[in-house]
Coordinates of C-alpha atoms in Angstrom, one line a residue:
Chain A
M1 CA 0.0 0.0 0.0
R2 CA 0.9 3.6 -0.2
K3 CA 3.5 4.4 2.5
V4 CA 3.6 8.0 3.9
T5 CA 7.1 9.2 4.3
I6 CA 8.6 12.1 6.2
W7 CA 9.2 13.7 2.9
D8 CA 5.5 13.9 2.2
H9 CA 5.0 15.8 5.4
L10 CA 8.0 18.0 4.8
I11 CA 6.7 19.1 1.4
L12 CA 3.3 19.9 2.8
I13 CA 4.8 21.8 5.7
L14 CA 7.0 23.8 3.3
G15 CA 3.9 24.4 1.1
A16 CA 1.9 25.6 4.1
V17 CA 4.8 27.9 5.2
I18 CA 5.1 29.4 1.8
M19 CA 1.4 30.0 1.5
M20 CA 1.1 31.5 5.0
G21 CA 4.5 33.3 5.3
P22 CA 3.8 36.5 3.4
L23 CA 0.6 37.2 5.3
V24 CA 2.2 36.5 8.6
V25 CA 5.1 38.8 7.8
A26 CA 2.6 41.4 6.7
F27 CA 0.8 41.2 9.9
L28 CA 3.9 41.3 12.1
T29 CA 5.3 44.2 10.2
S30 CA 2.0 46.1 10.7
T31 CA 2.6 46.1 14.4
H32 CA 5.9 48.0 14.2
D33 CA 6.8 51.7 13.8
S34 CA 7.3 52.9 10.2
V35 CA 10.7 54.3 10.9
D36 CA 11.9 51.0 12.3
I37 CA 10.6 49.2 9.2
Y38 CA 12.3 51.8 7.0
M39 CA 15.6 51.3 8.8
S40 CA 15.7 47.5 9.2
G41 CA 13.2 46.0 6.7
L42 CA 10.1 43.9 7.2
Q43 CA 9.7 42.6 10.7
F44 CA 9.5 39.0 11.9
T45 CA 8.4 39.7 15.5
F46 CA 5.3 41.1 17.1
G47 CA 5.9 44.8 17.8
D48 CA 4.4 47.2 20.3
R49 CA 2.5 49.4 17.8
F50 CA -0.5 47.0 17.2
V51 CA -3.2 49.0 19.0
P52 CA -2.2 52.6 17.8
T53 CA -1.7 51.5 14.2
Y54 CA -4.9 49.6 13.8
D55 CA -6.8 52.3 15.8
K56 CA -5.5 54.9 13.4
V57 CA -6.2 52.9 10.2
L58 CA -9.7 51.8 11.4
A59 CA -11.0 55.0 13.0
H60 CA -8.9 58.0 12.0
S61 CA -6.8 58.5 8.9
G62 CA -7.4 57.7 5.3
G63 CA -7.5 59.2 1.9
F64 CA -6.8 62.8 0.8
T65 CA -9.8 64.3 2.5
K66 CA -9.0 62.6 5.8
E67 CA -12.7 61.8 6.2
V68 CA -12.7 58.2 5.3
T69 CA -11.8 55.6 7.9
G70 CA -10.9 52.0 7.6
L71 CA -14.3 51.2 9.1
T72 CA -16.1 53.0 6.4
M73 CA -14.2 51.1 3.8
L74 CA -14.8 47.8 5.5
W75 CA -18.5 48.6 5.6
N76 CA -18.6 49.5 1.9
S77 CA -16.8 46.2 1.1
L78 CA -19.3 44.4 3.1
I79 CA -22.2 46.0 1.2
L80 CA -20.4 45.2 -2.1
G81 CA -19.8 41.6 -1.1
L82 CA -23.3 40.9 0.3
G83 CA -25.1 42.9 -2.4
F84 CA -23.3 41.2 -5.2
A85 CA -23.7 37.7 -3.7
I86 CA -27.4 38.0 -2.8
G87 CA -28.3 39.8 -6.0
K88 CA -26.5 37.3 -8.1
I89 CA -28.1 34.3 -6.4
V90 CA -31.6 35.7 -6.5
I91 CA -31.4 36.8 -10.2
S92 CA -29.7 33.7 -11.4
M93 CA -32.0 31.3 -9.6
M94 CA -35.1 33.0 -11.2
A95 CA -33.5 32.9 -14.6
A96 CA -32.3 29.3 -14.3
Y97 CA -35.8 28.3 -13.1
A98 CA -37.4 29.8 -16.2
I99 CA -34.9 28.2 -18.5
V100 CA -35.1 24.7 -17.1
Y101 CA -38.8 24.4 -16.0
F102 CA -40.7 26.3 -18.6
R103 CA -41.5 25.8 -22.2
F104 CA -41.7 29.1 -24.0
R105 CA -40.9 30.9 -27.3
F106 CA -37.4 32.2 -27.7
A107 CA -36.1 29.9 -25.0
T108 CA -33.1 28.9 -27.1
A109 CA -32.4 32.6 -28.0
V110 CA -32.6 33.6 -24.3
F111 CA -30.3 30.8 -23.3
W112 CA -27.6 31.8 -25.7
L113 CA -28.0 35.5 -24.9
I114 CA -27.5 34.9 -21.3
F115 CA -24.6 32.5 -21.7
S116 CA -22.8 34.7 -24.2
T117 CA -21.9 36.8 -21.1
L118 CA -19.5 34.1 -20.1
L119 CA -17.5 35.0 -23.2
L120 CA -16.4 38.4 -22.3
P121 CA -15.0 39.3 -18.8
L122 CA -15.7 42.8 -17.6
E123 CA -12.1 43.7 -18.0
V124 CA -12.2 43.7 -21.8
R125 CA -15.4 45.9 -22.0
I126 CA -14.4 48.1 -19.2
I127 CA -14.5 51.5 -20.8
P128 CA -17.9 51.3 -22.5
S129 CA -19.3 49.8 -19.3
Y130 CA -18.1 52.8 -17.5
E131 CA -19.8 55.1 -20.0
V132 CA -23.1 53.2 -19.7
V133 CA -23.0 53.5 -15.9
Q134 CA -22.1 57.2 -16.3
K135 CA -25.1 57.8 -18.6
F136 CA -27.4 56.4 -15.9
G137 CA -25.8 58.7 -13.3
L138 CA -24.8 55.7 -11.2
L139 CA -21.1 56.7 -10.6
N140 CA -20.4 56.8 -6.9
S141 CA -23.3 54.6 -5.9
Y142 CA -23.6 51.1 -4.6
A143 CA -25.9 50.2 -7.5
G144 CA -23.3 51.3 -10.0
M145 CA -20.7 49.1 -8.2
I146 CA -22.9 46.0 -7.8
V147 CA -25.3 45.7 -10.7
P148 CA -22.9 45.6 -13.7
L149 CA -20.9 42.9 -12.0
I150 CA -24.0 40.7 -11.9
A151 CA -24.2 40.7 -15.7
S152 CA -22.0 37.6 -16.0
A153 CA -24.1 34.4 -16.1
T154 CA -21.9 32.1 -14.0
G155 CA -24.6 31.8 -11.3
T156 CA -27.3 31.0 -13.9
F157 CA -25.1 28.3 -15.4
F158 CA -24.5 26.9 -11.9
F159 CA -28.2 26.7 -11.0
R160 CA -29.2 25.4 -14.4
Q161 CA -26.9 22.5 -13.9
F162 CA -28.3 21.8 -10.5
Y163 CA -32.0 22.1 -11.5
K164 CA -31.4 19.7 -14.3
S165 CA -30.1 17.1 -11.8
V166 CA -33.3 17.4 -9.7
P167 CA -35.6 14.4 -10.4
D168 CA -38.5 15.0 -12.7
E169 CA -40.8 13.0 -10.4
L170 CA -40.7 15.9 -7.9
L171 CA -42.4 18.2 -10.4
E172 CA -44.9 15.5 -11.5
A173 CA -45.8 14.8 -7.8
A174 CA -46.1 18.5 -7.1
R175 CA -48.4 19.1 -10.1
I176 CA -50.7 16.2 -9.1
D177 CA -51.0 17.9 -5.8
G178 CA -52.0 21.1 -7.6
A179 CA -48.8 23.2 -7.0
G180 CA -48.3 26.1 -9.5
P181 CA -45.0 27.4 -10.7
F182 CA -44.5 29.7 -7.7
K183 CA -45.5 27.2 -5.1
F184 CA -43.2 24.6 -6.6
F185 CA -40.3 27.1 -6.7
I186 CA -40.7 28.5 -3.2
D187 CA -41.8 25.3 -1.3
I188 CA -39.7 22.6 -3.1
L189 CA -36.9 23.9 -5.3
V190 CA -35.6 26.7 -3.0
P191 CA -35.4 24.4 0.1
L192 CA -33.6 21.8 -2.1
S193 CA -31.1 24.3 -3.2
T194 CA -29.9 25.6 0.2
T195 CA -26.5 23.8 -0.1
M196 CA -26.0 25.1 -3.6
M197 CA -27.0 28.6 -2.5
S198 CA -24.6 28.6 0.4
A199 CA -21.8 27.3 -1.8
L200 CA -22.4 30.0 -4.4
F201 CA -22.9 32.6 -1.7
I202 CA -19.4 32.1 -0.3
I203 CA -17.7 32.1 -3.7
M204 CA -19.6 35.2 -4.8
F205 CA -19.1 37.1 -1.5
V206 CA -15.3 36.6 -1.8
Y207 CA -15.4 37.6 -5.4
G208 CA -17.4 40.7 -4.7
W209 CA -15.3 41.7 -1.7
N210 CA -12.1 41.3 -3.7
Q211 CA -13.2 43.4 -6.7
Y212 CA -10.7 46.1 -7.6
L213 CA -10.8 47.5 -11.1
W214 CA -14.5 48.1 -11.2
P215 CA -14.9 49.8 -7.8
T216 CA -11.8 51.9 -8.7
L217 CA -13.4 53.2 -11.8
M218 CA -16.9 53.7 -10.3
T219 CA -15.9 55.6 -7.2
T220 CA -14.2 59.0 -7.0
D221 CA -16.0 60.0 -3.9
E222 CA -14.0 58.5 -1.0
H223 CA -17.2 57.8 1.0
Y224 CA -17.8 54.9 -1.4
F225 CA -14.3 53.4 -1.3
T226 CA -14.0 49.8 -0.6
I227 CA -11.1 48.5 1.4
V228 CA -9.5 46.8 -1.6
R229 CA -10.0 50.1 -3.5
G230 CA -8.2 51.8 -0.6
I231 CA -5.0 50.0 -1.5
K232 CA -4.7 52.1 -4.6
Q233 CA -5.1 55.2 -2.5
I234 CA -2.3 54.2 -0.3
L235 CA 0.0 53.8 -3.2
Q236 CA -0.8 57.3 -4.5
V237 CA 0.1 58.8 -1.2
W238 CA 3.2 56.8 -1.2
V239 CA 4.5 57.6 -4.7
G240 CA 3.9 61.3 -4.2
G241 CA 5.3 61.7 -0.7
N242 CA 8.8 62.6 0.3
Q243 CA 8.6 61.4 3.9
I244 CA 9.0 57.8 5.1
P245 CA 6.1 55.8 3.7
A246 CA 3.6 54.5 6.3
Y247 CA 4.6 50.9 5.7
N248 CA 2.9 49.8 8.9
E249 CA -0.4 51.4 7.9
A250 CA -0.3 49.9 4.4
M251 CA 0.2 46.5 5.9
A252 CA -2.5 47.0 8.5
L253 CA -4.9 47.9 5.7
A254 CA -3.9 44.9 3.7
I255 CA -4.5 42.6 6.7
L256 CA -7.9 44.2 7.3
A257 CA -8.8 43.7 3.6
V258 CA -7.9 40.0 3.9
V259 CA -9.4 38.9 7.2
P260 CA -13.1 38.9 6.5
P261 CA -13.0 36.8 3.2
V262 CA -10.4 34.5 4.7
L263 CA -12.6 33.9 7.7
V264 CA -15.5 33.1 5.4
V265 CA -13.4 30.7 3.4
I266 CA -12.1 28.9 6.5
L267 CA -15.3 28.7 8.4
F268 CA -17.4 27.5 5.5
Q269 CA -14.7 25.5 3.8
R270 CA -16.8 22.5 3.0
W271 CA -19.5 24.4 1.2
F272 CA -16.9 26.6 -0.5
I273 CA -15.0 23.6 -1.9
K274 CA -18.3 22.0 -3.0
G275 CA -19.3 25.2 -4.8
L276 CA -16.0 25.3 -6.7
T277 CA -15.9 21.7 -7.7
E278 CA -19.5 21.5 -8.6
S279 CA -19.7 24.7 -10.6
D280 CA -17.1 23.6 -13.1
K281 CA -19.3 20.9 -14.5
Chain B
M1 CA -34.3 19.6 -20.6
K2 CA -37.0 18.4 -18.4
R3 CA -39.7 15.9 -19.6
V4 CA -42.3 17.8 -17.7
Q5 CA -42.5 21.6 -17.9
F6 CA -44.8 24.4 -16.9
Q7 CA -46.7 26.2 -19.6
S8 CA -47.3 29.8 -19.0
R9 CA -47.7 32.9 -21.2
W10 CA -45.9 35.3 -18.9
V11 CA -44.3 33.6 -15.9
P12 CA -41.0 32.7 -17.6
Y13 CA -40.6 36.2 -19.0
V14 CA -41.1 37.7 -15.5
L15 CA -38.6 35.4 -14.1
L16 CA -36.1 36.2 -16.8
L17 CA -36.7 40.0 -16.7
P18 CA -34.1 41.0 -14.2
Q19 CA -31.3 38.9 -15.7
L20 CA -32.1 40.0 -19.2
T21 CA -32.3 43.7 -18.3
I22 CA -28.9 43.6 -16.7
V23 CA -27.4 41.5 -19.6
C24 CA -28.7 44.0 -22.2
L25 CA -27.7 47.2 -20.3
F26 CA -24.4 46.2 -18.9
F27 CA -23.2 43.5 -21.2
L28 CA -24.6 43.7 -24.8
W29 CA -24.6 47.5 -24.9
P30 CA -21.0 48.0 -23.7
A31 CA -19.7 45.0 -25.7
G32 CA -21.4 46.4 -28.8
E33 CA -20.1 49.9 -28.1
A34 CA -16.5 48.5 -27.7
I35 CA -16.8 46.9 -31.1
R36 CA -18.3 50.0 -32.7
S37 CA -15.7 52.4 -31.3
S38 CA -12.9 50.2 -32.3
F39 CA -13.7 51.4 -35.9
Y40 CA -13.8 55.1 -34.9
L41 CA -11.3 57.7 -34.1
E42 CA -12.6 59.7 -31.1
D43 CA -11.8 63.4 -30.9
P44 CA -9.7 63.8 -27.7
F45 CA -11.7 66.9 -26.7
G46 CA -15.0 65.2 -27.1
F47 CA -16.1 66.7 -30.4
G48 CA -17.6 63.7 -32.1
S49 CA -15.8 60.8 -33.8
T50 CA -14.9 59.7 -37.4
F51 CA -15.1 56.3 -39.0
V52 CA -11.6 55.1 -39.7
G53 CA -12.3 51.5 -40.7
L54 CA -9.5 49.1 -39.5
D55 CA -7.0 51.9 -38.8
N56 CA -7.1 51.5 -35.1
F57 CA -6.2 47.8 -35.5
K58 CA -3.4 48.7 -37.9
T59 CA -2.1 51.2 -35.4
I60 CA -2.0 48.8 -32.4
L61 CA -0.7 46.0 -34.5
S62 CA 2.2 48.1 -35.7
D63 CA 2.9 49.6 -32.2
P64 CA 6.0 48.2 -30.6
E65 CA 4.6 48.9 -27.2
Y66 CA 1.6 46.8 -27.9
F67 CA 3.9 43.9 -29.0
K68 CA 6.0 44.3 -25.9
A69 CA 2.9 44.0 -23.8
A70 CA 1.6 41.1 -25.8
A71 CA 5.0 39.3 -25.5
F72 CA 5.1 39.9 -21.8
T73 CA 1.5 38.7 -21.4
A74 CA 2.3 35.5 -23.3
V75 CA 5.4 34.7 -21.2
F76 CA 3.8 35.8 -18.0
T77 CA 0.7 33.6 -18.7
F78 CA 2.9 30.6 -19.6
L79 CA 5.1 30.9 -16.5
V80 CA 2.2 31.5 -14.1
A81 CA 0.1 28.7 -15.5
F82 CA 3.1 26.3 -15.5
F83 CA 4.3 26.9 -12.0
A84 CA 0.9 27.4 -10.4
L85 CA -0.3 24.1 -11.9
S86 CA 2.8 22.0 -11.1
L87 CA 3.4 23.2 -7.6
S88 CA -0.3 22.8 -6.7
L89 CA -0.3 19.3 -8.2
L90 CA 2.7 18.4 -6.1
L91 CA 0.9 19.6 -2.9
A92 CA -2.3 18.0 -3.9
V93 CA -0.7 14.6 -4.5
K94 CA 1.0 14.8 -1.1
A95 CA -2.2 16.0 0.7
D96 CA -4.1 13.2 -0.9
K97 CA -1.6 10.7 0.4
V98 CA -1.3 11.7 4.1
V99 CA -4.0 10.9 6.6
K100 CA -2.6 12.5 9.7
G101 CA -3.1 16.3 9.6
A102 CA -4.6 16.3 6.1
T103 CA -7.4 18.7 7.1
V104 CA -4.9 21.1 8.7
Y105 CA -2.6 21.2 5.7
K106 CA -5.6 21.7 3.4
T107 CA -6.9 24.6 5.4
L108 CA -3.5 26.2 5.6
I109 CA -3.0 26.0 1.9
I110 CA -6.5 27.0 0.6
W111 CA -7.1 30.1 2.7
V112 CA -4.9 32.2 0.4
Y113 CA -7.7 31.8 -2.1
A114 CA -9.5 34.7 -0.3
V115 CA -6.6 37.2 -0.8
A116 CA -7.5 39.7 -3.5
P117 CA -4.9 40.1 -6.3
P118 CA -4.2 43.8 -5.4
V119 CA -3.5 42.8 -1.8
T120 CA -1.2 40.1 -3.1
G121 CA 0.4 42.8 -5.2
L122 CA 0.9 45.1 -2.2
I123 CA 2.4 42.3 -0.1
G124 CA 4.6 41.2 -3.0
A125 CA 5.7 44.8 -3.6
M126 CA 6.7 45.0 0.1
L127 CA 8.5 41.6 0.1
F128 CA 10.4 42.7 -3.0
D129 CA 10.8 46.3 -2.0
V130 CA 14.2 47.9 -2.9
N131 CA 14.7 49.2 0.6
I132 CA 12.9 46.9 3.0
G133 CA 12.1 43.7 1.1
P134 CA 13.6 40.5 2.6
F135 CA 13.7 38.9 -0.9
T136 CA 15.7 41.8 -2.2
H137 CA 18.2 41.3 0.7
L138 CA 18.4 37.6 0.0
A139 CA 19.0 38.2 -3.7
H140 CA 21.8 40.7 -2.8
D141 CA 23.4 38.0 -0.7
F142 CA 23.6 35.8 -3.8
G143 CA 25.0 38.7 -5.8
W144 CA 21.8 39.5 -7.7
D145 CA 21.3 43.3 -7.7
M146 CA 17.5 43.0 -7.7
R147 CA 15.6 46.3 -8.4
V148 CA 11.9 45.6 -8.5
G149 CA 10.0 48.6 -9.9
V150 CA 13.1 49.9 -11.7
N151 CA 14.5 46.9 -13.6
Y152 CA 12.0 45.4 -16.1
Y153 CA 12.9 41.8 -15.6
D154 CA 13.2 42.0 -11.9
T155 CA 9.6 43.4 -11.7
A156 CA 8.4 40.7 -14.1
F157 CA 10.0 38.1 -11.9
A158 CA 8.3 39.5 -8.7
M159 CA 5.0 39.6 -10.5
V160 CA 5.2 35.9 -11.6
V161 CA 6.1 34.9 -8.0
A162 CA 3.2 36.8 -6.5
A163 CA 0.7 35.6 -9.2
V164 CA 1.7 32.0 -8.8
W165 CA 1.3 32.3 -5.0
N166 CA -2.2 33.7 -5.4
Q167 CA -3.3 31.0 -7.8
I168 CA -2.0 27.9 -6.1
P169 CA -4.9 27.4 -3.6
I170 CA -7.7 27.1 -6.3
N171 CA -5.6 24.7 -8.3
F172 CA -4.9 22.7 -5.2
I173 CA -8.6 22.4 -4.5
Y174 CA -9.4 21.2 -8.0
F175 CA -6.5 18.8 -8.2
L176 CA -7.3 17.3 -4.7
S177 CA -10.9 16.8 -5.6
G178 CA -9.8 15.3 -8.9
L179 CA -7.4 12.9 -7.1
Q180 CA -10.0 11.9 -4.6
S181 CA -12.5 11.0 -7.3
I182 CA -10.1 8.4 -8.7
P183 CA -11.5 5.0 -7.6
K184 CA -9.5 3.4 -4.8
A185 CA -9.8 0.1 -6.7
V186 CA -7.8 1.5 -9.6
Q187 CA -5.1 2.7 -7.3
E188 CA -4.9 -0.6 -5.4
A189 CA -4.7 -2.6 -8.6
A190 CA -1.9 -0.3 -9.9
S191 CA 0.0 -0.7 -6.7
I192 CA 0.0 -4.5 -7.0
D193 CA 1.3 -4.2 -10.6
C194 CA 3.8 -1.5 -10.1
R195 CA 6.0 -1.0 -7.1
S196 CA 7.5 2.4 -8.0
S197 CA 5.1 5.1 -6.7
F198 CA 6.8 7.6 -9.1
K199 CA 6.1 5.5 -12.1
R200 CA 2.6 4.7 -10.9
F201 CA 1.8 8.4 -10.7
W202 CA 2.9 9.1 -14.3
T203 CA 1.3 6.1 -15.8
V204 CA -2.0 5.7 -13.9
T205 CA -2.8 8.8 -11.8
F206 CA -1.7 11.5 -14.1
P207 CA -3.6 10.3 -17.2
L208 CA -6.8 10.0 -15.1
L209 CA -6.2 13.5 -13.9
A210 CA -5.7 14.9 -17.4
P211 CA -9.3 16.1 -18.0
T212 CA -9.2 18.1 -14.7
G213 CA -5.8 19.4 -15.7
F214 CA -6.9 20.6 -19.1
F215 CA -9.9 22.4 -17.6
M216 CA -7.6 24.1 -15.1
L217 CA -5.1 25.1 -17.8
V218 CA -7.9 27.2 -19.3
I219 CA -8.8 28.7 -15.9
N220 CA -5.1 29.5 -15.2
I221 CA -4.7 31.2 -18.6
T222 CA -7.8 33.3 -17.9
Y223 CA -6.5 34.1 -14.5
A224 CA -3.1 35.2 -15.6
M225 CA -4.5 37.3 -18.5
F226 CA -7.4 39.0 -16.8
D227 CA -7.6 38.6 -13.1
T228 CA -4.1 39.8 -12.4
F229 CA -5.1 43.3 -13.3
G230 CA -5.0 44.5 -9.6
L231 CA -1.7 42.7 -9.0
V232 CA -0.1 44.4 -12.0
D233 CA -1.5 47.8 -11.2
V234 CA -0.2 47.7 -7.6
M235 CA 3.2 46.2 -8.3
T236 CA 4.0 48.7 -11.0
K237 CA 3.0 51.4 -8.4
N238 CA 0.9 53.4 -10.9
E239 CA 4.1 53.9 -13.0
P240 CA 3.8 51.5 -15.9
A241 CA 6.3 53.5 -17.9
N242 CA 9.3 51.1 -17.8
N243 CA 7.6 48.2 -16.1
P244 CA 6.0 45.1 -17.6
V245 CA 2.3 45.4 -18.2
T246 CA -0.3 42.9 -19.4
L247 CA -2.7 43.5 -22.3
V248 CA -5.7 44.0 -20.0
Y249 CA -3.7 46.6 -18.2
K250 CA -2.9 48.4 -21.4
V251 CA -6.6 48.5 -22.4
Y252 CA -7.3 50.4 -19.2
A253 CA -4.2 52.6 -19.3
D254 CA -4.6 53.7 -22.9
G255 CA -8.4 54.2 -22.5
F256 CA -8.4 56.0 -19.2
R257 CA -5.0 57.6 -18.9
G258 CA -4.1 58.0 -22.5
N259 CA -7.6 59.0 -23.6
D260 CA -7.2 56.9 -26.7
L261 CA -10.7 55.4 -26.9
G262 CA -10.4 54.0 -30.4
G263 CA -7.1 52.3 -29.8
S264 CA -8.2 51.0 -26.4
S265 CA -11.4 49.6 -27.9
A266 CA -9.5 47.9 -30.7
Q267 CA -7.3 46.2 -28.0
S268 CA -10.5 45.1 -26.3
V269 CA -11.8 43.5 -29.4
V270 CA -8.5 41.6 -29.9
L271 CA -8.8 40.4 -26.3
M272 CA -12.4 39.4 -26.9
I273 CA -11.3 37.2 -29.8
V274 CA -8.7 35.6 -27.5
V275 CA -11.3 34.9 -24.7
F276 CA -13.8 33.7 -27.3
A277 CA -11.3 31.1 -28.5
L278 CA -10.5 30.0 -25.0
T279 CA -14.2 29.6 -24.1
I280 CA -14.9 27.5 -27.2
V281 CA -12.0 25.3 -26.3
Q282 CA -13.4 25.0 -22.8
F283 CA -16.9 24.3 -23.9
R284 CA -15.8 21.6 -26.3
F285 CA -13.8 20.0 -23.6
V286 CA -16.7 20.2 -21.1
E287 CA -19.0 18.4 -23.6
R288 CA -16.4 15.7 -24.2
R289 CA -16.0 15.1 -20.5
V290 CA -19.8 14.9 -19.9
H291 CA -19.8 12.3 -22.7
Y292 CA -16.9 10.5 -21.2
N293 CA -18.7 10.2 -17.9

């Protein structure tokens, strides 16, 4: 049989160290004074500036206007992550239900129209998308940040595959009992989909939270900055400034941007893996 | 499709309305606009535009900067896909093998999935920083005068390392689930016939994993080409002048910074063709695998 050697463990330990190392160093560095970091490089011990640095990043400084705090940015990221995940799930469940369970004219055309969105990522149509959102006056708004991101049909594809695997007998039985399309959807299909919904929710929440390019274009008003968007702001202050860059604050912000999605992935690991490995089918 | 379906004059349309509205407004319209404006020359001061046929395409295809970005994107994509796939395969094979601590290893490796590319870029920029980066110090110890952000190749190297690091977890998850779906009976039969575990891996496990691997190759190419935007943006520190940039970054930089809408749209259209080709390859493969199952 397969014998597990010490080498197998060593490779895995090395892998884990390489994966964790950069974030651990980032966290440790964020607890030191920026002058110390400037003098002696990134830090590998826990420093004494943890509370003041994080307090400053969360509640005081930020941006050019000095009005936006880390907490505001975290809140905006949360709205983006939740709004995107929930919006996408609701819309794609409805669309997939129509595609799988109804016979109607133009069904094939609708199917191809929706799935053509899988062909072009937002990045390659970024400028015209920006102009469209601008025409609707949605710059600097949550709707402008969230809704265009929902246009891709990954979720619809995911639920379509799942609905197709639901046994036909369920619908037959429900119809004999006199259930209409809405009753069947709400009372039977939605409860059956909870695992799929949770799996997709985790993936989409992390995806929404981590968006960078789109929120960067959408928001010029700092009150709508997400925390990932805030990273760019840090760099602009950095590049322009002559004084010692606030390395500790930059690292603290990076850590704050990472902690919520990481917690979601770790806590809901099983669903998350299920979502990823099921959705590729 | 289902054998039994509902019949209704309006319900399916109501259900589809939100999705179709969003698709039309934020997908079809912009995509069409990108294609249209790739044939037009936009006045930089906003006074209308003139039809110029394929001139924008001719301009970008004869621009040495565009070729530089295209060459970098190709090399970058190849390196990221190669190393991200092979390293994660190695880790997945080991994680599939061990019993003790398997869950812990798995968690420690996959949580990096949740790190956003620009955050990876920021941490990478710090680790490779000219003044404070430990990797820079290490390189100096070996006589390598590493200057990330100044030297083109050093920056490219740092970008590849950061992008591979960011992409390993998702590959690891797919490979591990692929390995675990290989029937135990097959593996046991193989271990009776062949004592060398190395040879067994290449002759039995690897071919069985090939369908997953092929699908992931497409995912990795897509990641390296498109999703690394934030990483590239942060690691070049808003100064793309002498630094390597990917084609997606150039679409953004030329369109927003350079105000060259026609050229930027023509670049978008070229990328659309690339994605289109990738998607067709992926779909054909998915169909074949469904058939295979």
